[in-house]
Tab-separated table of C-alpha atoms in Angstrom:
chain	number	residue	atom	x	y	z
D	1	GLU	CA	0.000	0.000	0.000
D	2	ASP	CA	1.335	3.409	-0.969
D	3	LYS	CA	2.118	5.741	1.892
D	4	VAL	CA	2.861	9.461	2.232
D	5	VAL	CA	4.076	11.062	5.465
D	6	GLN	CA	4.395	14.801	5.915
D	7	SER	CA	6.246	16.725	8.581
D	8	PRO	CA	5.909	18.764	10.608
D	9	LEU	CA	2.195	18.411	11.318
D	10	SER	CA	1.964	22.123	11.998
D	11	LEU	CA	4.191	25.142	11.985
D	12	VAL	CA	3.883	28.710	13.207
D	13	VAL	CA	6.246	31.342	11.820
D	14	HIS	CA	6.394	35.109	11.434
D	15	GLU	CA	6.191	37.038	8.210
D	16	GLY	CA	9.520	37.071	6.422
D	17	ASP	CA	10.662	33.705	7.744
D	18	THR	CA	11.665	30.852	5.449
D	19	VAL	CA	9.990	27.475	5.936
D	20	THR	CA	10.711	23.970	4.698
D	21	LEU	CA	7.979	21.365	4.542
D	22	ASN	CA	8.844	17.695	4.216
D	23	CYS	CA	7.204	14.810	2.414
D	24	SER	CA	8.429	11.218	2.455
D	25	TYR	CA	6.769	8.447	0.521
D	26	GLU	CA	6.614	4.763	-0.234
D	27	VAL	CA	5.124	3.771	-3.555
D	28	THR	CA	5.371	0.551	-5.536
D	29	ASN	CA	5.780	2.146	-8.965
D	30	PHE	CA	6.456	5.868	-8.659
D	31	ARG	CA	5.006	8.159	-11.294
D	32	SER	CA	4.937	11.651	-9.839
D	33	LEU	CA	4.750	13.695	-6.656
D	34	LEU	CA	2.399	16.632	-6.349
D	35	TRP	CA	2.085	19.508	-3.896
D	36	TYR	CA	-1.244	21.199	-3.207
D	37	LYS	CA	-2.172	24.226	-1.102
D	38	GLN	CA	-5.479	24.153	0.771
D	39	GLU	CA	-6.825	27.290	2.368
D	40	LYS	CA	-10.413	27.280	3.498
D	41	LYS	CA	-11.733	25.539	0.452
D	42	ALA	CA	-10.544	22.973	-2.076
D	43	PRO	CA	-6.897	22.007	-2.625
D	44	THR	CA	-5.223	23.944	-5.401
D	45	PHE	CA	-2.308	22.618	-7.398
D	46	LEU	CA	1.208	23.973	-6.805
D	47	PHE	CA	3.799	21.665	-8.349
D	48	MET	CA	4.271	18.299	-9.962
D	49	LEU	CA	7.680	16.625	-9.748
D	50	THR	CA	8.777	13.591	-11.662
D	51	SER	CA	12.589	13.769	-11.822
D	52	SER	CA	15.165	13.965	-9.055
D	53	GLY	CA	17.229	17.064	-8.531
D	54	ILE	CA	15.243	19.420	-10.742
D	55	GLU	CA	13.864	22.317	-8.746
D	56	LYS	CA	10.440	23.668	-9.591
D	57	LYS	CA	9.890	27.335	-8.740
D	58	SER	CA	6.927	29.633	-8.603
D	59	GLY	CA	7.630	32.989	-7.024
D	60	ARG	CA	8.631	32.440	-3.416
D	61	LEU	CA	7.769	28.747	-3.535
D	62	SER	CA	10.095	26.018	-4.714
D	63	SER	CA	10.198	22.266	-4.509
D	64	ILE	CA	12.603	19.471	-5.231
D	65	LEU	CA	12.375	15.695	-5.365
D	66	ASP	CA	14.864	13.014	-4.319
D	67	LYS	CA	13.767	9.699	-5.811
D	68	LYS	CA	16.654	7.821	-4.262
D	69	GLU	CA	15.836	8.851	-0.702
D	70	LEU	CA	12.072	8.990	-1.444
D	71	PHE	CA	11.298	12.467	-0.272
D	72	SER	CA	10.446	15.938	-1.411
D	73	ILE	CA	10.662	19.354	0.207
D	74	LEU	CA	8.606	22.470	-0.343
D	75	ASN	CA	10.348	25.732	0.502
D	76	ILE	CA	8.635	29.043	1.037
D	77	THR	CA	10.860	32.102	1.387
D	78	ALA	CA	9.867	35.505	2.784
D	79	THR	CA	6.583	34.082	4.058
D	80	GLN	CA	3.437	36.206	4.055
D	81	THR	CA	0.185	35.846	5.981
D	82	GLY	CA	-1.425	34.716	2.731
D	83	ASP	CA	0.767	31.622	2.790
D	84	SER	CA	-1.174	30.360	5.810
D	85	ALA	CA	-2.769	27.109	4.687
D	86	VAL	CA	-2.533	23.349	4.807
D	87	TYR	CA	0.042	22.025	2.355
D	88	LEU	CA	-0.681	18.569	0.985
D	89	CYS	CA	1.748	16.185	-0.669
D	90	ALA	CA	0.500	13.360	-2.892
D	91	VAL	CA	2.083	10.615	-4.984
D	92	GLY	CA	0.917	8.989	-8.159
D	93	ASN	CA	1.494	5.329	-8.960
D	94	ASN	CA	1.960	4.033	-12.499
D	95	ASN	CA	-0.136	1.020	-11.553
D	96	ALA	CA	-3.108	3.071	-10.404
D	97	GLY	CA	-4.245	5.271	-13.263
D	98	ASN	CA	-4.575	8.855	-12.137
D	99	MET	CA	-5.182	7.958	-8.496
D	100	LEU	CA	-3.196	9.914	-5.908
D	101	THR	CA	-2.299	8.963	-2.345
D	102	PHE	CA	-2.303	12.028	-0.083
D	103	GLY	CA	-0.309	12.722	3.050
D	104	GLY	CA	-1.900	14.161	6.169
D	105	GLY	CA	-0.740	17.677	5.377
D	106	THR	CA	1.274	20.351	7.152
D	107	ARG	CA	-0.686	23.231	8.637
D	108	LEU	CA	1.284	26.468	8.263
D	109	MET	CA	0.350	29.622	10.106
D	110	VAL	CA	2.193	32.836	9.278
D	111	LYS	CA	1.801	35.575	11.873
D	112	PRO	CA	2.175	39.263	11.027
E	1	ASP	CA	-14.327	26.089	-18.221
E	2	ALA	CA	-16.231	26.443	-14.938
E	3	GLY	CA	-14.120	23.832	-13.197
E	4	VAL	CA	-15.487	20.940	-11.185
E	5	ILE	CA	-18.975	21.719	-9.943
E	6	GLN	CA	-20.428	20.236	-6.791
E	7	SER	CA	-23.838	20.559	-5.210
E	8	PRO	CA	-25.056	21.249	-2.691
E	9	ARG	CA	-22.296	23.301	-1.066
E	10	HIS	CA	-23.729	22.706	2.382
E	11	GLU	CA	-26.059	20.003	3.622
E	12	VAL	CA	-27.489	19.609	7.086
E	13	THR	CA	-29.579	16.532	7.711
E	14	GLU	CA	-30.758	14.309	10.492
E	15	MET	CA	-29.425	10.882	11.288
E	16	GLY	CA	-31.120	8.204	9.238
E	17	GLN	CA	-31.912	10.417	6.263
E	18	GLU	CA	-30.644	9.773	2.758
E	19	VAL	CA	-28.060	12.220	1.411
E	20	THR	CA	-27.106	12.648	-2.239
E	21	LEU	CA	-24.065	14.653	-3.296
E	22	ARG	CA	-23.573	15.636	-6.906
E	23	CYS	CA	-20.579	16.351	-9.095
E	24	LYS	CA	-19.987	17.581	-12.615
E	25	PRO	CA	-16.385	17.039	-13.740
E	26	ILE	CA	-14.451	19.245	-16.120
E	27	SER	CA	-15.429	18.521	-19.705
E	28	GLY	CA	-13.001	16.132	-21.366
E	29	HIS	CA	-11.719	14.658	-18.115
E	30	ASP	CA	-12.201	10.926	-17.960
E	31	TYR	CA	-11.173	10.326	-14.338
E	32	LEU	CA	-13.425	11.268	-11.437
E	33	PHE	CA	-12.584	10.941	-7.740
E	34	TRP	CA	-14.643	11.231	-4.571
E	35	TYR	CA	-12.783	12.197	-1.361
E	36	ARG	CA	-13.817	12.769	2.215
E	37	GLN	CA	-11.918	15.161	4.482
E	38	THR	CA	-12.068	15.383	8.263
E	39	MET	CA	-9.757	16.880	10.836
E	40	MET	CA	-9.063	13.466	12.292
E	41	ARG	CA	-8.423	11.471	9.122
E	42	GLY	CA	-7.358	14.089	6.591
E	43	LEU	CA	-8.154	13.589	2.904
E	44	GLU	CA	-9.336	10.054	2.121
E	45	LEU	CA	-10.094	8.640	-1.314
E	46	LEU	CA	-13.497	6.938	-1.321
E	47	ILE	CA	-13.859	5.804	-4.916
E	48	TYR	CA	-12.703	6.696	-8.396
E	49	PHE	CA	-14.048	6.192	-11.900
E	50	ASN	CA	-12.397	6.001	-15.290
E	51	ASN	CA	-14.619	6.452	-18.339
E	52	ASN	CA	-17.682	6.172	-16.064
E	53	VAL	CA	-16.597	2.783	-14.700
E	54	PRO	CA	-15.744	2.393	-10.995
E	55	ILE	CA	-12.118	1.317	-10.756
E	56	ASP	CA	-11.383	1.254	-7.041
E	57	ASP	CA	-14.014	1.546	-4.320
E	58	SER	CA	-11.894	0.127	-1.522
E	59	GLY	CA	-12.100	3.444	0.322
E	60	MET	CA	-15.886	3.383	0.619
E	61	PRO	CA	-16.410	3.001	4.364
E	62	GLU	CA	-19.406	0.683	4.330
E	63	ASP	CA	-22.493	-0.402	2.454
E	64	ARG	CA	-24.311	2.770	3.418
E	65	PHE	CA	-22.163	4.561	0.829
E	66	SER	CA	-22.700	4.161	-2.899
E	67	ALA	CA	-21.511	6.091	-5.945
E	68	LYS	CA	-22.615	6.162	-9.546
E	69	MET	CA	-21.466	7.780	-12.749
E	70	PRO	CA	-24.236	7.370	-15.333
E	71	ASN	CA	-22.439	9.499	-17.923
E	72	ALA	CA	-19.235	11.452	-18.464
E	73	SER	CA	-20.625	14.671	-17.045
E	74	PHE	CA	-22.318	13.583	-13.830
E	75	SER	CA	-21.656	11.552	-10.708
E	76	THR	CA	-23.448	11.049	-7.405
E	77	LEU	CA	-22.353	9.909	-3.974
E	78	LYS	CA	-25.200	8.648	-1.820
E	79	ILE	CA	-25.269	7.901	1.888
E	80	GLN	CA	-28.246	5.922	3.140
E	81	PRO	CA	-28.881	5.993	6.036
E	82	SER	CA	-26.655	8.844	7.172
E	83	GLU	CA	-24.979	8.889	10.581
E	84	PRO	CA	-23.331	11.702	12.587
E	85	ARG	CA	-19.891	10.212	11.932
E	86	ASP	CA	-20.405	10.864	8.229
E	87	SER	CA	-20.105	14.595	8.897
E	88	ALA	CA	-17.210	15.831	6.775
E	89	VAL	CA	-16.345	17.800	3.661
E	90	TYR	CA	-16.783	15.701	0.537
E	91	PHE	CA	-14.684	16.676	-2.475
E	92	CYS	CA	-15.049	15.624	-6.057
E	93	ALA	CA	-12.010	15.899	-8.339
E	94	SER	CA	-11.418	15.158	-11.996
E	95	SER	CA	-8.365	14.452	-14.068
E	96	PRO	CA	-7.670	14.482	-17.786
E	97	PRO	CA	-6.833	11.366	-19.783
E	98	ARG	CA	-3.587	9.770	-18.746
E	99	ALA	CA	-0.802	11.276	-20.853
E	100	GLY	CA	2.796	10.833	-19.819
E	101	PHE	CA	3.352	11.923	-16.234
E	102	TYR	CA	0.396	14.246	-16.141
E	103	ASN	CA	-2.033	13.202	-13.436
E	104	GLU	CA	-2.950	16.450	-11.720
E	105	GLN	CA	-6.386	16.398	-10.167
E	106	PHE	CA	-8.682	19.417	-10.185
E	107	PHE	CA	-10.861	19.710	-7.108
E	108	GLY	CA	-14.375	21.004	-6.780
E	109	PRO	CA	-15.354	23.388	-3.965
E	110	GLY	CA	-16.610	20.552	-1.768
E	111	THR	CA	-19.857	19.782	0.031
E	112	ARG	CA	-19.868	20.324	3.774
E	113	LEU	CA	-22.153	17.648	5.245
E	114	THR	CA	-23.444	17.834	8.795
E	115	VAL	CA	-25.484	14.937	10.132
E	116	LEU	CA	-27.269	15.746	13.370
């Protein structure tokens, strides 16, 4: 059974801080790893990673995948209160169509 | 495109009543997923369809839950009879045809279900 574990469970920082969120996984036939941001409503897509060592960037957010050690990190620099959300990591399995297995999420709170 | 559409957005019902949640996926997407989210258990996959056919329903908690997809543009999740422990946010998501590594899922706004 595929498994995704995220850490920390929750995090409180102040505006301007840099945070690193962790995602480790076990999957029988890895296809991709995805990061989602969930505020008060539905999860919204951030990144999809398929290859090790290639950093994906979008503004202050970046992510990288290590397929050898089976983990990914999501970095947020110069955090803002609008970054407060739950960040979800999910993995796709080549044997399971477009199904994703989600981790429990990291709840980030950014204080002014 | 309007994105994934779910209805109702909120549902409050009494224990024992039947509840039907509805979902319209993004046009052209051939995968549809039903999730349940609670504080305690996070985001759980209940069932998913490919080309209107249920592929994996191992996440459906018990026989009180059933899901159908009569055509490519509509799916329902039914709970009968409902119980207080079914209270959660239910998300529907869709995904385009499998092409390479692309398996991003697009989520609907969710239905917040409260069973009293």
